[in-house]
């Protein structure tokens, strides 16, 4: 199926005195799966609605397949929108819910009438082609056995699949999905996420998916676009985003539940002193700028207290999380850190244990304060 590329050029939107989106530029290739990720209220839905034509940008343009969409009505944009709340027609069967967009588009109001409609020349042929499309779509979504049911007789996951089917049946060139999994319970969310990935692989429709859930974004996307404070901060493949967040906001958002942070006044020569322990940090640290050193719990290790270069710490508490455990420690100067270690190893640790902490400095980040972004409340180091 033909997919379209989508270019978002310098899009801005204000509500009253508030900038909801500022200067958003994003180029999405034909067939690509891109996720808009960011905290609640950051403008994800607004951007999606601007692409769909349900909302007007105050600034900038959206182009699909090279065509400017500014004056194109939503129904002529060749895209389908799936919302968080799947509004199905309650009195129609699954079959009729999926067929509805095709019936509206391809049959006249006379041809839609039950008995008379079927007698009109041409309508029968079109009805058969609608039926074929509905059968194909429902097979793809594994809804074949449910076609006669009404929405009230379906589970939440099945209903969301019907909503997907209704969006897909028109074979849109671009798919927009706004937190379509948010109303499902955890197990179903993961299952349906797999279904969406499989559908995208089969159909290769350009897809823009919105979520505030980083795991969902990483699982589904070719690239993730992180929106924060009305701005597009970073667009990258999931693995690159994990490895190299551009700023502290993005790092924090992507390192939930925990990110270790140390405010550093003016590091010199690639080394950082915490509590008289010298910790070596890669690159960009010779500048003498103040900033924040940040590292993930999985990049901290707990070692013997007297290991050279290790920061002396004391265990405060341990949180088990399946195969791993998060160990909370504090250092002499009042700084707190979290290390992620195997649950097996955590068995041998107790609150009050004295250990050493080392950082995998290749994987730590340093974010200089650029004046516009202030340091916030987190660990302090003397
Ligand atoms: P997200 O989908 O990322 O949670 P939204 O795009 O829905 O965020 O909203 C972004 C911001 O714009 C929010 O602060 C929201 O309150 C505001 N907003 C959204 N729609 C309107 C509207 N129609 N009028 C005024 N403010 C709005
Ligand atoms: Mg939203």
Short mmCIF file of C-alpha atoms and ligand atoms in Angstrom, two decimals:
data_model
loop_
_atom_site.label_atom_id
_atom_site.label_comp_id
_atom_site.label_asym_id
_atom_site.label_seq_id
_atom_site.Cartn_x
_atom_site.Cartn_y
_atom_site.Cartn_z
CA UNK A 1 0.00 0.00 0.00
CA UNK A 2 1.20 3.46 -0.79
CA UNK A 3 2.21 5.41 2.29
CA UNK A 4 2.91 9.13 2.42
CA UNK A 5 5.71 11.06 4.04
CA UNK A 6 4.75 13.84 6.42
CA UNK A 7 6.58 17.10 7.00
CA UNK A 8 5.81 19.32 9.95
CA UNK A 9 7.46 22.70 9.37
CA UNK A 10 7.84 25.16 12.22
CA UNK A 11 4.39 24.55 13.69
CA UNK A 12 3.31 26.80 16.57
CA UNK A 13 0.08 26.95 18.55
CA UNK A 14 -1.15 29.23 21.32
CA UNK A 15 -4.20 28.97 23.54
CA UNK A 16 -4.77 32.46 24.93
CA UNK A 17 -1.44 33.63 26.32
CA UNK A 18 0.03 30.12 26.53
CA UNK A 19 2.39 28.65 23.95
CA UNK A 20 1.29 25.04 23.62
CA UNK A 21 3.69 24.27 20.75
CA UNK A 22 6.69 26.29 19.62
CA UNK A 23 8.59 25.87 16.35
CA UNK A 24 7.98 22.15 15.91
CA UNK A 25 9.83 20.68 12.90
CA UNK A 26 9.59 16.97 12.21
CA UNK A 27 10.04 14.95 9.01
CA UNK A 28 8.51 11.53 8.95
CA UNK A 29 9.38 9.15 6.11
CA UNK A 30 6.76 7.20 4.19
CA UNK A 31 6.02 4.00 6.11
CA UNK A 32 7.79 5.12 9.26
CA UNK A 33 6.42 4.59 12.78
CA UNK A 34 7.10 7.69 14.90
CA UNK A 35 5.94 8.18 18.48
CA UNK A 36 5.30 11.55 20.13
CA UNK A 37 6.40 11.05 23.73
CA UNK A 38 6.12 13.50 26.59
CA UNK A 39 4.44 14.21 29.91
CA UNK A 40 0.74 14.95 30.13
CA UNK A 41 -0.12 18.45 28.89
CA UNK A 42 3.02 18.90 26.74
CA UNK A 43 1.03 19.33 23.51
CA UNK A 44 1.06 15.83 21.94
CA UNK A 45 -2.66 15.69 21.21
CA UNK A 46 -2.63 19.25 19.95
CA UNK A 47 0.06 18.38 17.39
CA UNK A 48 -1.83 15.27 16.29
CA UNK A 49 -5.04 17.27 15.92
CA UNK A 50 -3.22 19.87 13.84
CA UNK A 51 -1.96 17.10 11.53
CA UNK A 52 -5.51 15.73 11.27
CA UNK A 53 -6.92 19.19 10.53
CA UNK A 54 -9.12 19.20 13.63
CA UNK A 55 -7.14 22.13 14.98
CA UNK A 56 -5.51 25.03 13.14
CA UNK A 57 -1.84 25.88 13.68
CA UNK A 58 -1.12 29.57 14.38
CA UNK A 59 2.17 29.21 12.60
CA UNK A 60 3.88 26.80 10.22
CA UNK A 61 2.66 24.12 7.83
CA UNK A 62 1.95 20.43 7.54
CA UNK A 63 2.70 18.67 4.25
CA UNK A 64 1.85 15.09 3.27
CA UNK A 65 3.46 13.59 0.18
CA UNK A 66 4.63 17.08 -0.78
CA UNK A 67 1.12 18.55 -0.64
CA UNK A 68 0.39 21.38 1.83
CA UNK A 69 -2.56 20.37 3.97
CA UNK A 70 -3.43 23.83 5.34
CA UNK A 71 -6.56 24.24 3.24
CA UNK A 72 -7.47 20.55 2.93
CA UNK A 73 -10.54 19.50 4.95
CA UNK A 74 -9.95 16.74 7.55
CA UNK A 75 -12.04 14.21 5.61
CA UNK A 76 -9.92 14.75 2.48
CA UNK A 77 -6.56 14.29 4.19
CA UNK A 78 -6.39 10.53 3.59
CA UNK A 79 -5.57 9.82 7.19
CA UNK A 80 -7.27 7.88 9.97
CA UNK A 81 -7.41 8.86 13.63
CA UNK A 82 -7.74 6.42 16.54
CA UNK A 83 -8.52 7.96 19.93
CA UNK A 84 -8.03 6.79 23.47
CA UNK A 85 -11.77 6.38 23.92
CA UNK A 86 -12.99 4.13 21.15
CA UNK A 87 -16.36 5.59 20.23
CA UNK A 88 -18.11 2.68 18.52
CA UNK A 89 -21.75 2.73 17.39
CA UNK A 90 -23.39 0.76 20.24
CA UNK A 91 -26.42 -0.39 18.21
CA UNK A 92 -24.36 -1.72 15.29
CA UNK A 93 -22.60 -5.10 15.02
CA UNK A 94 -18.82 -5.35 14.78
CA UNK A 95 -19.21 -5.91 11.03
CA UNK A 96 -21.29 -2.76 10.58
CA UNK A 97 -19.01 -0.71 12.80
CA UNK A 98 -16.01 -1.62 10.64
CA UNK A 99 -17.96 -1.17 7.41
CA UNK A 100 -19.41 2.21 8.43
CA UNK A 101 -16.70 4.47 6.91
CA UNK A 102 -16.86 2.61 3.58
CA UNK A 103 -20.65 2.64 3.52
CA UNK A 104 -20.63 6.40 4.14
CA UNK A 105 -18.07 6.98 1.44
CA UNK A 106 -19.15 4.58 -1.26
CA UNK A 107 -22.92 4.28 -1.15
CA UNK A 108 -25.45 7.07 -1.71
CA UNK A 109 -28.13 7.58 0.94
CA UNK A 110 -30.64 5.73 -1.28
CA UNK A 111 -28.28 2.80 -1.77
CA UNK A 112 -27.81 2.53 2.00
CA UNK A 113 -31.51 1.69 2.48
CA UNK A 114 -31.89 -1.99 3.49
CA UNK A 115 -33.94 -3.71 0.75
CA UNK A 116 -34.33 -1.04 -1.93
CA UNK A 117 -30.62 -0.18 -1.79
CA UNK A 118 -29.61 -3.68 -2.85
CA UNK A 119 -31.83 -3.48 -5.94
CA UNK A 120 -30.22 -0.36 -7.35
CA UNK A 121 -27.75 -0.96 -10.21
CA UNK A 122 -24.10 -0.91 -9.07
CA UNK A 123 -24.90 -0.96 -5.36
CA UNK A 124 -24.69 -4.75 -5.13
CA UNK A 125 -21.21 -4.73 -6.65
CA UNK A 126 -20.06 -2.01 -4.26
CA UNK A 127 -21.59 -3.88 -1.32
CA UNK A 128 -19.59 -6.95 -2.24
CA UNK A 129 -16.36 -4.98 -2.40
CA UNK A 130 -17.14 -3.43 1.00
CA UNK A 131 -17.75 -6.90 2.39
CA UNK A 132 -14.42 -8.11 1.06
CA UNK A 133 -12.58 -5.20 2.66
CA UNK A 134 -14.32 -5.75 6.00
CA UNK A 135 -13.44 -9.47 5.89
CA UNK A 136 -9.78 -8.73 5.10
CA UNK A 137 -9.53 -6.17 7.88
CA UNK A 138 -11.24 -8.32 10.47
CA UNK A 139 -9.03 -11.29 9.57
CA UNK A 140 -5.96 -9.13 10.05
CA UNK A 141 -7.23 -8.05 13.47
CA UNK A 142 -8.49 -11.54 14.38
CA UNK A 143 -12.04 -10.27 14.72
CA UNK A 144 -13.60 -12.79 12.28
CA UNK A 145 -15.40 -14.73 14.98
CA UNK A 146 -16.89 -11.60 16.54
CA UNK A 147 -18.48 -9.91 13.52
CA UNK A 148 -22.08 -10.39 14.71
CA UNK A 149 -21.53 -9.09 18.23
CA UNK A 150 -22.41 -5.62 19.49
CA UNK A 151 -19.79 -3.49 21.29
CA UNK A 152 -21.39 -4.20 24.70
CA UNK A 153 -20.58 -7.90 24.21
CA UNK A 154 -16.85 -7.27 23.71
CA UNK A 155 -13.89 -6.85 26.08
CA UNK A 156 -11.99 -3.54 26.16
CA UNK A 157 -9.20 -4.96 24.00
CA UNK A 158 -11.65 -6.31 21.42
CA UNK A 159 -13.42 -2.96 21.26
CA UNK A 160 -10.14 -1.16 20.68
CA UNK A 161 -9.38 -3.64 17.87
CA UNK A 162 -12.73 -2.82 16.28
CA UNK A 163 -11.84 0.89 16.49
CA UNK A 164 -8.52 0.10 14.79
CA UNK A 165 -10.37 -1.90 12.14
CA UNK A 166 -12.73 0.96 11.47
CA UNK A 167 -9.76 3.28 10.99
CA UNK A 168 -7.85 0.80 8.82
CA UNK A 169 -10.63 -0.29 6.51
CA UNK A 170 -10.37 2.87 4.42
CA UNK A 171 -6.69 2.09 3.82
CA UNK A 172 -5.49 5.52 4.96
CA UNK A 173 -2.10 6.77 3.83
CA UNK A 174 -1.33 8.02 7.35
CA UNK A 175 -2.41 6.62 10.71
CA UNK A 176 -2.72 8.88 13.77
CA UNK A 177 -3.19 7.21 17.15
CA UNK A 178 -3.69 9.20 20.34
CA UNK A 179 -2.91 7.02 23.39
CA UNK A 180 -5.02 4.19 21.96
CA UNK A 181 -3.91 1.76 24.68
CA UNK A 182 -4.40 4.02 27.69
CA UNK A 183 -7.77 2.56 28.71
CA UNK A 184 -6.63 -1.06 28.65
CA UNK A 185 -5.30 -3.00 31.61
CA UNK A 186 -1.56 -3.78 31.72
CA UNK A 187 -1.61 -7.27 30.14
CA UNK A 188 -3.98 -6.23 27.37
CA UNK A 189 -1.95 -3.09 26.71
CA UNK A 190 1.13 -5.17 26.01
CA UNK A 191 -0.81 -7.62 23.87
CA UNK A 192 -2.51 -4.90 21.80
CA UNK A 193 0.80 -3.08 21.42
CA UNK A 194 2.14 -6.26 19.79
CA UNK A 195 -0.87 -6.27 17.46
CA UNK A 196 -0.22 -2.67 16.43
CA UNK A 197 3.43 -3.51 15.71
CA UNK A 198 2.38 -6.51 13.60
CA UNK A 199 -0.19 -4.46 11.67
CA UNK A 200 2.35 -1.77 10.93
CA UNK A 201 4.82 -4.37 9.68
CA UNK A 202 2.18 -5.82 7.36
CA UNK A 203 0.63 -2.61 6.10
CA UNK A 204 3.58 -0.19 6.26
CA UNK A 205 1.27 2.77 6.78
CA UNK A 206 3.03 5.93 7.97
CA UNK A 207 2.04 6.06 11.65
CA UNK A 208 2.21 8.75 14.32
CA UNK A 209 1.49 7.32 17.72
CA UNK A 210 1.08 9.38 20.89
CA UNK A 211 1.93 8.13 24.37
CA UNK A 212 3.34 9.31 27.70
CA UNK A 213 4.70 5.80 28.33
CA UNK A 214 8.37 5.48 27.44
CA UNK A 215 8.27 1.66 27.35
CA UNK A 216 5.41 1.75 24.85
CA UNK A 217 7.30 4.27 22.71
CA UNK A 218 10.49 2.20 22.76
CA UNK A 219 8.66 -1.03 21.96
CA UNK A 220 6.84 0.27 18.89
CA UNK A 221 8.79 3.02 17.21
CA UNK A 222 11.32 3.47 14.45
CA UNK A 223 11.94 6.89 16.02
CA UNK A 224 10.68 8.67 19.12
CA UNK A 225 10.04 12.43 19.18
CA UNK A 226 10.26 13.77 22.74
CA UNK A 227 8.13 16.86 23.45
CA UNK A 228 8.81 18.79 26.62
CA UNK A 229 7.79 22.31 27.63
CA UNK A 230 6.03 22.97 24.26
CA UNK A 231 9.17 22.12 22.28
CA UNK A 232 10.38 19.14 20.34
CA UNK A 233 13.57 18.38 22.24
CA UNK A 234 14.90 15.26 20.54
CA UNK A 235 14.03 12.85 17.74
CA UNK A 236 15.94 9.57 17.78
CA UNK A 237 15.72 5.80 17.53
CA UNK A 238 14.78 4.25 20.91
CA UNK A 239 18.28 2.84 21.54
CA UNK A 240 19.94 6.20 20.79
CA UNK A 241 17.51 8.03 23.03
CA UNK A 242 18.33 5.65 25.86
CA UNK A 243 22.05 6.11 25.30
CA UNK A 244 22.26 9.81 24.59
CA UNK A 245 19.44 12.08 25.82
CA UNK A 246 20.07 15.69 24.76
CA UNK A 247 19.25 17.41 28.02
CA UNK A 248 18.43 16.82 31.66
CA UNK A 249 14.64 17.04 31.16
CA UNK A 250 14.74 14.33 28.50
CA UNK A 251 17.14 12.22 30.57
CA UNK A 252 14.84 12.46 33.59
CA UNK A 253 11.75 11.68 31.59
CA UNK A 254 13.38 8.64 30.00
CA UNK A 255 15.02 7.32 33.14
CA UNK A 256 11.89 6.78 35.16
CA UNK A 257 11.56 5.68 37.85
CA UNK A 258 15.05 6.76 38.92
CA UNK A 259 17.91 8.92 37.65
CA UNK A 260 21.00 9.68 39.70
CA UNK A 261 21.99 13.33 39.64
CA UNK A 262 24.90 15.21 41.11
CA UNK A 263 25.23 18.97 40.86
CA UNK A 264 28.74 19.90 39.97
CA UNK A 265 30.12 23.41 40.42
CA UNK A 266 33.06 23.39 37.99
CA UNK A 267 34.62 20.09 37.02
CA UNK A 268 38.18 20.19 35.78
CA UNK A 269 39.99 17.95 33.35
CA UNK A 270 37.48 15.15 33.00
CA UNK A 271 37.45 14.25 36.67
CA UNK A 272 34.88 14.82 39.34
CA UNK A 273 35.47 14.77 43.07
CA UNK A 274 32.66 13.49 45.23
CA UNK A 275 33.50 13.19 48.94
CA UNK A 276 37.20 13.20 48.13
CA UNK A 277 36.76 10.24 45.73
CA UNK A 278 37.99 11.01 42.28
CA UNK A 279 35.58 9.86 39.59
CA UNK A 280 36.67 10.05 35.98
CA UNK A 281 34.11 11.35 33.51
CA UNK A 282 34.41 11.28 29.74
CA UNK A 283 34.68 14.32 27.44
CA UNK A 284 33.29 17.85 27.60
CA UNK A 285 34.15 18.23 31.23
CA UNK A 286 37.33 20.21 30.86
CA UNK A 287 35.41 23.37 30.19
CA UNK A 288 35.00 24.21 33.83
CA UNK A 289 31.27 24.82 33.40
CA UNK A 290 28.81 24.09 36.15
CA UNK A 291 26.21 21.44 35.45
CA UNK A 292 24.61 18.18 36.43
CA UNK A 293 26.20 14.77 36.22
CA UNK A 294 23.50 12.15 35.66
CA UNK A 295 23.62 8.38 35.41
CA UNK A 296 21.13 5.54 35.41
CA UNK A 297 20.85 3.09 38.33
CA UNK A 298 22.01 0.29 36.01
CA UNK A 299 25.26 2.18 35.43
CA UNK A 300 26.16 2.35 39.11
CA UNK A 301 27.90 -0.58 40.82
CA UNK A 302 28.19 -1.50 44.48
CA UNK A 303 31.69 -2.67 45.39
CA UNK A 304 33.90 -3.06 48.47
CA UNK A 305 34.16 0.14 50.43
CA UNK A 306 37.96 0.27 50.17
CA UNK A 307 38.12 -0.16 46.38
CA UNK A 308 40.26 2.74 45.06
CA UNK A 309 38.12 5.40 43.42
CA UNK A 310 34.87 4.12 44.94
CA UNK A 311 32.60 6.54 46.72
CA UNK A 312 31.89 5.35 50.31
CA UNK A 313 28.12 4.84 50.75
CA UNK A 314 25.69 3.30 53.20
CA UNK A 315 22.62 1.24 52.18
CA UNK A 316 19.34 2.87 53.24
CA UNK A 317 16.75 0.58 51.65
CA UNK A 318 16.20 -2.02 48.95
CA UNK A 319 13.28 -2.21 46.51
CA UNK A 320 12.81 -5.52 44.75
CA UNK A 321 11.58 -5.49 41.15
CA UNK A 322 11.51 -9.04 39.79
CA UNK A 323 14.91 -10.06 38.44
CA UNK A 324 16.51 -6.82 39.64
CA UNK A 325 16.52 -4.74 42.78
CA UNK A 326 17.02 -1.03 43.32
CA UNK A 327 19.41 -0.35 46.17
CA UNK A 328 19.19 3.15 47.69
CA UNK A 329 22.39 4.41 49.29
CA UNK A 330 23.57 7.68 50.78
CA UNK A 331 27.03 9.19 50.70
CA UNK A 332 28.69 11.21 53.43
CA UNK A 333 27.82 14.61 52.00
CA UNK A 334 24.09 13.86 52.03
CA UNK A 335 23.87 12.80 48.39
CA UNK A 336 21.56 9.88 47.60
CA UNK A 337 22.04 7.37 44.79
CA UNK A 338 20.24 4.35 43.43
CA UNK A 339 22.02 1.30 42.02
CA UNK A 340 20.26 -1.42 40.09
CA UNK A 341 21.69 -4.86 40.78
CA UNK A 342 20.49 -8.45 40.40
CA UNK A 343 17.85 -9.58 42.88
CA UNK A 344 20.13 -12.48 43.71
CA UNK A 345 22.95 -10.20 44.78
CA UNK A 346 20.56 -7.96 46.67
CA UNK A 347 19.66 -10.94 48.88
CA UNK A 348 22.98 -10.56 50.65
CA UNK A 349 22.57 -6.81 51.35
CA UNK A 350 20.96 -5.19 54.39
CA UNK A 351 20.07 -1.63 55.36
CA UNK A 352 23.10 -0.08 57.12
CA UNK A 353 25.68 -2.03 55.07
CA UNK A 354 28.75 0.03 54.20
CA UNK A 355 29.82 -0.29 50.57
CA UNK A 356 31.52 1.62 47.76
CA UNK A 357 29.76 3.06 44.71
CA UNK A 358 31.38 3.29 41.29
CA UNK A 359 29.94 4.82 38.13
CA UNK A 360 30.33 3.43 34.64
CA UNK A 361 31.62 6.81 33.53
CA UNK A 362 31.40 5.94 29.82
CA UNK A 363 27.64 5.88 30.27
CA UNK A 364 27.21 8.87 32.57
CA UNK A 365 26.08 12.21 31.14
CA UNK A 366 27.07 15.75 31.94
CA UNK A 367 24.57 18.51 31.25
CA UNK A 368 26.06 22.00 31.63
CA UNK A 369 23.68 24.63 32.96
CA UNK A 370 23.19 27.04 30.16
CA UNK A 371 21.71 29.81 32.29
CA UNK A 372 18.20 29.33 30.93
CA UNK A 373 17.70 26.05 32.72
CA UNK A 374 18.25 26.21 36.43
CA UNK A 375 19.38 23.38 38.61
CA UNK A 376 16.50 21.79 40.46
CA UNK A 377 15.94 20.00 43.65
CA UNK A 378 18.03 16.80 43.72
CA UNK A 379 21.16 15.38 45.27
CA UNK A 380 23.74 17.85 46.40
CA UNK A 381 27.39 17.17 46.79
CA UNK A 382 29.79 19.25 48.83
P1 LIG B 1 -1.11 16.25 25.82
O1 LIG B 1 -1.89 15.53 24.77
O2 LIG B 1 0.37 16.20 25.61
O3 LIG B 1 -1.48 15.79 27.20
P2 LIG B 1 -2.61 18.57 24.91
O4 LIG B 1 -2.12 18.76 23.52
O5 LIG B 1 -3.93 17.93 25.10
O6 LIG B 1 -1.48 17.81 25.76
O7 LIG B 1 -2.66 19.98 25.65
C1 LIG B 1 -1.54 20.83 25.73
C2 LIG B 1 -1.89 22.04 26.54
O8 LIG B 1 -2.85 22.84 25.86
C3 LIG B 1 -2.49 21.72 27.89
O9 LIG B 1 -1.97 22.61 28.83
C4 LIG B 1 -3.96 21.93 27.68
O10 LIG B 1 -4.57 22.32 28.88
C5 LIG B 1 -4.00 23.05 26.64
N1 LIG B 1 -5.18 22.94 25.77
C6 LIG B 1 -5.49 21.90 24.97
N2 LIG B 1 -6.61 22.14 24.26
C7 LIG B 1 -7.02 23.38 24.62
C8 LIG B 1 -8.14 24.22 24.24
N3 LIG B 1 -9.02 23.83 23.32
N4 LIG B 1 -8.22 25.44 24.83
C9 LIG B 1 -7.31 25.85 25.74
N5 LIG B 1 -6.24 25.11 26.13
C10 LIG B 1 -6.11 23.90 25.60
MG1 LIG B 2 -3.31 13.99 24.93
#
